[in-house]
Amino acid sequence: LGGMSWFAIPFSMATTLGLAGRALDLPITSAEAGAGLVPPAVATHLLGTGGAFLIALQLFLAVTSTANSEQLAVSSLFCYDVYKRYVNPDASGATLIFVSRCGILFWGIISGV
């Protein structure tokens, strides 16, 4: 249910900016539209360089949030399902936090390569 509720945000943005691109009659080719360049074109047309910056910032924040969630999920899975279960069942909270942070660092390096 949460995923379906969240999907309204990118769907609304894509629909609104796509329709705005058509309404403004911007010179966007079908290849550019297929590459996802309609939102930056509309934002640049309406807001100038500030619009282009806002689209780039939005993309950066979306990618950063996704990477953060992935790193935390992998780290938690390793910490509780592998380390606490098989390596050190009597691990303290501080030890688990340390192992979790090491997992985030390790997976951050692996996913960045």
mmCIF file with all atom_site columns, C-alpha atoms in Angstrom:
data_model
loop_
_atom_site.group_PDB
_atom_site.id
_atom_site.type_symbol
_atom_site.label_atom_id
_atom_site.label_alt_id
_atom_site.label_comp_id
_atom_site.label_asym_id
_atom_site.label_entity_id
_atom_site.label_seq_id
_atom_site.pdbx_PDB_ins_code
_atom_site.Cartn_x
_atom_site.Cartn_y
_atom_site.Cartn_z
_atom_site.occupancy
_atom_site.B_iso_or_equiv
_atom_site.pdbx_formal_charge
_atom_site.auth_seq_id
_atom_site.auth_comp_id
_atom_site.auth_asym_id
_atom_site.auth_atom_id
_atom_site.pdbx_PDB_model_num
ATOM 1   C CA . LEU A 1 1   ? 0.000  0.000   0.000   1.00 0.00 ? 1   LEU A CA 1
ATOM 2   C CA . GLY A 1 2   ? 2.820  2.396   0.829   1.00 0.00 ? 2   GLY A CA 1
ATOM 3   C CA . GLY A 1 3   ? 4.550  1.733   -2.493  1.00 0.00 ? 3   GLY A CA 1
ATOM 4   C CA . MET A 1 4   ? 1.370  2.427   -4.408  1.00 0.00 ? 4   MET A CA 1
ATOM 5   C CA . SER A 1 5   ? 0.819  5.649   -2.465  1.00 0.00 ? 5   SER A CA 1
ATOM 6   C CA . TRP A 1 6   ? 4.383  6.783   -3.071  1.00 0.00 ? 6   TRP A CA 1
ATOM 7   C CA . PHE A 1 7   ? 4.133  6.086   -6.810  1.00 0.00 ? 7   PHE A CA 1
ATOM 8   C CA . ALA A 1 8   ? 1.768  9.046   -7.191  1.00 0.00 ? 8   ALA A CA 1
ATOM 9   C CA . ILE A 1 9   ? 4.710  11.445  -6.803  1.00 0.00 ? 9   ILE A CA 1
ATOM 10  C CA . PRO A 1 10  ? 6.862  10.399  -9.798  1.00 0.00 ? 10  PRO A CA 1
ATOM 11  C CA . PHE A 1 11  ? 3.769  9.609   -11.872 1.00 0.00 ? 11  PHE A CA 1
ATOM 12  C CA . SER A 1 12  ? 2.319  13.079  -11.254 1.00 0.00 ? 12  SER A CA 1
ATOM 13  C CA . MET A 1 13  ? 5.637  14.764  -11.990 1.00 0.00 ? 13  MET A CA 1
ATOM 14  C CA . ALA A 1 14  ? 6.194  12.837  -15.204 1.00 0.00 ? 14  ALA A CA 1
ATOM 15  C CA . THR A 1 15  ? 2.652  13.421  -16.415 1.00 0.00 ? 15  THR A CA 1
ATOM 16  C CA . THR A 1 16  ? 2.661  17.115  -15.546 1.00 0.00 ? 16  THR A CA 1
ATOM 17  C CA . LEU A 1 17  ? 6.042  17.853  -17.103 1.00 0.00 ? 17  LEU A CA 1
ATOM 18  C CA . GLY A 1 18  ? 5.295  15.699  -20.144 1.00 0.00 ? 18  GLY A CA 1
ATOM 19  C CA . LEU A 1 19  ? 2.045  17.540  -20.774 1.00 0.00 ? 19  LEU A CA 1
ATOM 20  C CA . ALA A 1 20  ? 3.791  20.866  -20.157 1.00 0.00 ? 20  ALA A CA 1
ATOM 21  C CA . GLY A 1 21  ? 6.387  19.950  -22.781 1.00 0.00 ? 21  GLY A CA 1
ATOM 22  C CA . ARG A 1 22  ? 3.600  19.317  -25.277 1.00 0.00 ? 22  ARG A CA 1
ATOM 23  C CA . ALA A 1 23  ? 1.649  22.438  -24.282 1.00 0.00 ? 23  ALA A CA 1
ATOM 24  C CA . LEU A 1 24  ? 4.721  24.673  -24.550 1.00 0.00 ? 24  LEU A CA 1
ATOM 25  C CA . ASP A 1 25  ? 5.550  23.079  -27.906 1.00 0.00 ? 25  ASP A CA 1
ATOM 26  C CA . LEU A 1 26  ? 9.189  22.606  -26.980 1.00 0.00 ? 26  LEU A CA 1
ATOM 27  C CA . PRO A 1 27  ? 11.493 21.250  -29.709 1.00 0.00 ? 27  PRO A CA 1
ATOM 28  C CA . ILE A 1 28  ? 11.967 17.835  -28.080 1.00 0.00 ? 28  ILE A CA 1
ATOM 29  C CA . THR A 1 29  ? 12.626 14.886  -30.374 1.00 0.00 ? 29  THR A CA 1
ATOM 30  C CA . SER A 1 30  ? 11.226 11.454  -29.651 1.00 0.00 ? 30  SER A CA 1
ATOM 31  C CA . ALA A 1 31  ? 14.768 10.212  -28.940 1.00 0.00 ? 31  ALA A CA 1
ATOM 32  C CA . GLU A 1 32  ? 15.232 12.941  -26.308 1.00 0.00 ? 32  GLU A CA 1
ATOM 33  C CA . ALA A 1 33  ? 11.829 12.149  -24.823 1.00 0.00 ? 33  ALA A CA 1
ATOM 34  C CA . GLY A 1 34  ? 12.731 8.453   -24.720 1.00 0.00 ? 34  GLY A CA 1
ATOM 35  C CA . ALA A 1 35  ? 15.959 9.344   -22.907 1.00 0.00 ? 35  ALA A CA 1
ATOM 36  C CA . GLY A 1 36  ? 13.988 11.146  -20.187 1.00 0.00 ? 36  GLY A CA 1
ATOM 37  C CA . LEU A 1 37  ? 15.004 14.672  -21.117 1.00 0.00 ? 37  LEU A CA 1
ATOM 38  C CA . VAL A 1 38  ? 11.513 16.213  -21.063 1.00 0.00 ? 38  VAL A CA 1
ATOM 39  C CA . PRO A 1 39  ? 11.566 17.244  -17.355 1.00 0.00 ? 39  PRO A CA 1
ATOM 40  C CA . PRO A 1 40  ? 14.895 19.097  -17.651 1.00 0.00 ? 40  PRO A CA 1
ATOM 41  C CA . ALA A 1 41  ? 13.745 20.773  -20.872 1.00 0.00 ? 41  ALA A CA 1
ATOM 42  C CA . VAL A 1 42  ? 10.489 21.990  -19.320 1.00 0.00 ? 42  VAL A CA 1
ATOM 43  C CA . ALA A 1 43  ? 12.164 23.097  -16.084 1.00 0.00 ? 43  ALA A CA 1
ATOM 44  C CA . THR A 1 44  ? 14.840 24.968  -18.024 1.00 0.00 ? 44  THR A CA 1
ATOM 45  C CA . HIS A 1 45  ? 12.226 26.616  -20.224 1.00 0.00 ? 45  HIS A CA 1
ATOM 46  C CA . LEU A 1 46  ? 10.053 27.709  -17.294 1.00 0.00 ? 46  LEU A CA 1
ATOM 47  C CA . LEU A 1 47  ? 12.678 28.484  -14.645 1.00 0.00 ? 47  LEU A CA 1
ATOM 48  C CA . GLY A 1 48  ? 15.924 28.995  -16.574 1.00 0.00 ? 48  GLY A CA 1
ATOM 49  C CA . THR A 1 49  ? 19.154 27.661  -15.146 1.00 0.00 ? 49  THR A CA 1
ATOM 50  C CA . GLY A 1 50  ? 17.521 27.416  -11.701 1.00 0.00 ? 50  GLY A CA 1
ATOM 51  C CA . GLY A 1 51  ? 15.076 24.870  -13.090 1.00 0.00 ? 51  GLY A CA 1
ATOM 52  C CA . ALA A 1 52  ? 17.890 22.806  -14.562 1.00 0.00 ? 52  ALA A CA 1
ATOM 53  C CA . PHE A 1 53  ? 19.666 22.937  -11.202 1.00 0.00 ? 53  PHE A CA 1
ATOM 54  C CA . LEU A 1 54  ? 16.512 21.835  -9.352  1.00 0.00 ? 54  LEU A CA 1
ATOM 55  C CA . ILE A 1 55  ? 16.043 18.819  -11.644 1.00 0.00 ? 55  ILE A CA 1
ATOM 56  C CA . ALA A 1 56  ? 19.710 17.851  -11.180 1.00 0.00 ? 56  ALA A CA 1
ATOM 57  C CA . LEU A 1 57  ? 19.377 18.302  -7.407  1.00 0.00 ? 57  LEU A CA 1
ATOM 58  C CA . GLN A 1 58  ? 16.216 16.188  -7.344  1.00 0.00 ? 58  GLN A CA 1
ATOM 59  C CA . LEU A 1 59  ? 17.962 13.421  -9.271  1.00 0.00 ? 59  LEU A CA 1
ATOM 60  C CA . PHE A 1 60  ? 20.965 13.556  -6.941  1.00 0.00 ? 60  PHE A CA 1
ATOM 61  C CA . LEU A 1 61  ? 18.753 13.349  -3.855  1.00 0.00 ? 61  LEU A CA 1
ATOM 62  C CA . ALA A 1 62  ? 16.779 10.419  -5.264  1.00 0.00 ? 62  ALA A CA 1
ATOM 63  C CA . VAL A 1 63  ? 19.947 8.462   -6.066  1.00 0.00 ? 63  VAL A CA 1
ATOM 64  C CA . THR A 1 64  ? 21.479 9.294   -2.683  1.00 0.00 ? 64  THR A CA 1
ATOM 65  C CA . SER A 1 65  ? 18.336 8.174   -0.841  1.00 0.00 ? 65  SER A CA 1
ATOM 66  C CA . THR A 1 66  ? 18.213 4.922   -2.789  1.00 0.00 ? 66  THR A CA 1
ATOM 67  C CA . ALA A 1 67  ? 21.875 4.168   -2.107  1.00 0.00 ? 67  ALA A CA 1
ATOM 68  C CA . ASN A 1 68  ? 21.438 4.991   1.569   1.00 0.00 ? 68  ASN A CA 1
ATOM 69  C CA . SER A 1 69  ? 18.491 2.627   1.928   1.00 0.00 ? 69  SER A CA 1
ATOM 70  C CA . GLU A 1 70  ? 20.310 -0.165  0.112   1.00 0.00 ? 70  GLU A CA 1
ATOM 71  C CA . GLN A 1 71  ? 23.425 0.183   2.256   1.00 0.00 ? 71  GLN A CA 1
ATOM 72  C CA . LEU A 1 72  ? 21.422 0.194   5.478   1.00 0.00 ? 72  LEU A CA 1
ATOM 73  C CA . ALA A 1 73  ? 19.356 -2.836  4.433   1.00 0.00 ? 73  ALA A CA 1
ATOM 74  C CA . VAL A 1 74  ? 22.397 -4.898  3.442   1.00 0.00 ? 74  VAL A CA 1
ATOM 75  C CA . SER A 1 75  ? 24.234 -3.896  6.600   1.00 0.00 ? 75  SER A CA 1
ATOM 76  C CA . SER A 1 76  ? 21.296 -4.824  8.834   1.00 0.00 ? 76  SER A CA 1
ATOM 77  C CA . LEU A 1 77  ? 20.841 -8.162  7.098   1.00 0.00 ? 77  LEU A CA 1
ATOM 78  C CA . PHE A 1 78  ? 24.514 -9.009  7.542   1.00 0.00 ? 78  PHE A CA 1
ATOM 79  C CA . CYS A 1 79  ? 24.654 -7.754  11.120  1.00 0.00 ? 79  CYS A CA 1
ATOM 80  C CA . TYR A 1 80  ? 21.643 -9.626  12.474  1.00 0.00 ? 80  TYR A CA 1
ATOM 81  C CA . ASP A 1 81  ? 21.230 -12.584 10.120  1.00 0.00 ? 81  ASP A CA 1
ATOM 82  C CA . VAL A 1 82  ? 24.887 -13.531 9.738   1.00 0.00 ? 82  VAL A CA 1
ATOM 83  C CA . TYR A 1 83  ? 27.048 -11.941 12.456  1.00 0.00 ? 83  TYR A CA 1
ATOM 84  C CA . LYS A 1 84  ? 24.680 -12.258 15.430  1.00 0.00 ? 84  LYS A CA 1
ATOM 85  C CA . ARG A 1 85  ? 23.330 -15.654 14.426  1.00 0.00 ? 85  ARG A CA 1
ATOM 86  C CA . TYR A 1 86  ? 26.526 -17.471 13.395  1.00 0.00 ? 86  TYR A CA 1
ATOM 87  C CA . VAL A 1 87  ? 29.601 -15.483 14.455  1.00 0.00 ? 87  VAL A CA 1
ATOM 88  C CA . ASN A 1 88  ? 28.811 -13.927 17.838  1.00 0.00 ? 88  ASN A CA 1
ATOM 89  C CA . PRO A 1 89  ? 25.370 -14.778 19.291  1.00 0.00 ? 89  PRO A CA 1
ATOM 90  C CA . ASP A 1 90  ? 26.180 -12.926 22.533  1.00 0.00 ? 90  ASP A CA 1
ATOM 91  C CA . ALA A 1 91  ? 27.138 -9.663  20.831  1.00 0.00 ? 91  ALA A CA 1
ATOM 92  C CA . SER A 1 92  ? 26.318 -6.492  22.733  1.00 0.00 ? 92  SER A CA 1
ATOM 93  C CA . GLY A 1 93  ? 24.450 -3.550  21.266  1.00 0.00 ? 93  GLY A CA 1
ATOM 94  C CA . ALA A 1 94  ? 27.664 -1.564  20.835  1.00 0.00 ? 94  ALA A CA 1
ATOM 95  C CA . THR A 1 95  ? 29.285 -4.453  18.981  1.00 0.00 ? 95  THR A CA 1
ATOM 96  C CA . LEU A 1 96  ? 26.285 -4.779  16.666  1.00 0.00 ? 96  LEU A CA 1
ATOM 97  C CA . ILE A 1 97  ? 26.389 -1.047  15.906  1.00 0.00 ? 97  ILE A CA 1
ATOM 98  C CA . PHE A 1 98  ? 30.103 -1.318  15.115  1.00 0.00 ? 98  PHE A CA 1
ATOM 99  C CA . VAL A 1 99  ? 29.544 -4.327  12.841  1.00 0.00 ? 99  VAL A CA 1
ATOM 100 C CA . SER A 1 100 ? 26.636 -2.526  11.176  1.00 0.00 ? 100 SER A CA 1
ATOM 101 C CA . ARG A 1 101 ? 28.811 0.530   10.490  1.00 0.00 ? 101 ARG A CA 1
ATOM 102 C CA . CYS A 1 102 ? 31.556 -1.672  9.091   1.00 0.00 ? 102 CYS A CA 1
ATOM 103 C CA . GLY A 1 103 ? 28.937 -3.323  6.872   1.00 0.00 ? 103 GLY A CA 1
ATOM 104 C CA . ILE A 1 104 ? 27.776 0.069   5.599   1.00 0.00 ? 104 ILE A CA 1
ATOM 105 C CA . LEU A 1 105 ? 31.359 1.047   4.817   1.00 0.00 ? 105 LEU A CA 1
ATOM 106 C CA . PHE A 1 106 ? 32.071 -2.273  3.103   1.00 0.00 ? 106 PHE A CA 1
ATOM 107 C CA . TRP A 1 107 ? 28.882 -2.257  1.024   1.00 0.00 ? 107 TRP A CA 1
ATOM 108 C CA . GLY A 1 108 ? 29.381 1.414   0.164   1.00 0.00 ? 108 GLY A CA 1
ATOM 109 C CA . ILE A 1 109 ? 32.790 0.597   -1.297  1.00 0.00 ? 109 ILE A CA 1
ATOM 110 C CA . ILE A 1 110 ? 31.484 -2.478  -3.126  1.00 0.00 ? 110 ILE A CA 1
ATOM 111 C CA . SER A 1 111 ? 28.465 -0.672  -4.584  1.00 0.00 ? 111 SER A CA 1
ATOM 112 C CA . GLY A 1 112 ? 30.626 2.273   -5.609  1.00 0.00 ? 112 GLY A CA 1
ATOM 113 C CA . VAL A 1 113 ? 32.993 0.141   -7.665  1.00 0.00 ? 113 VAL A CA 1
#
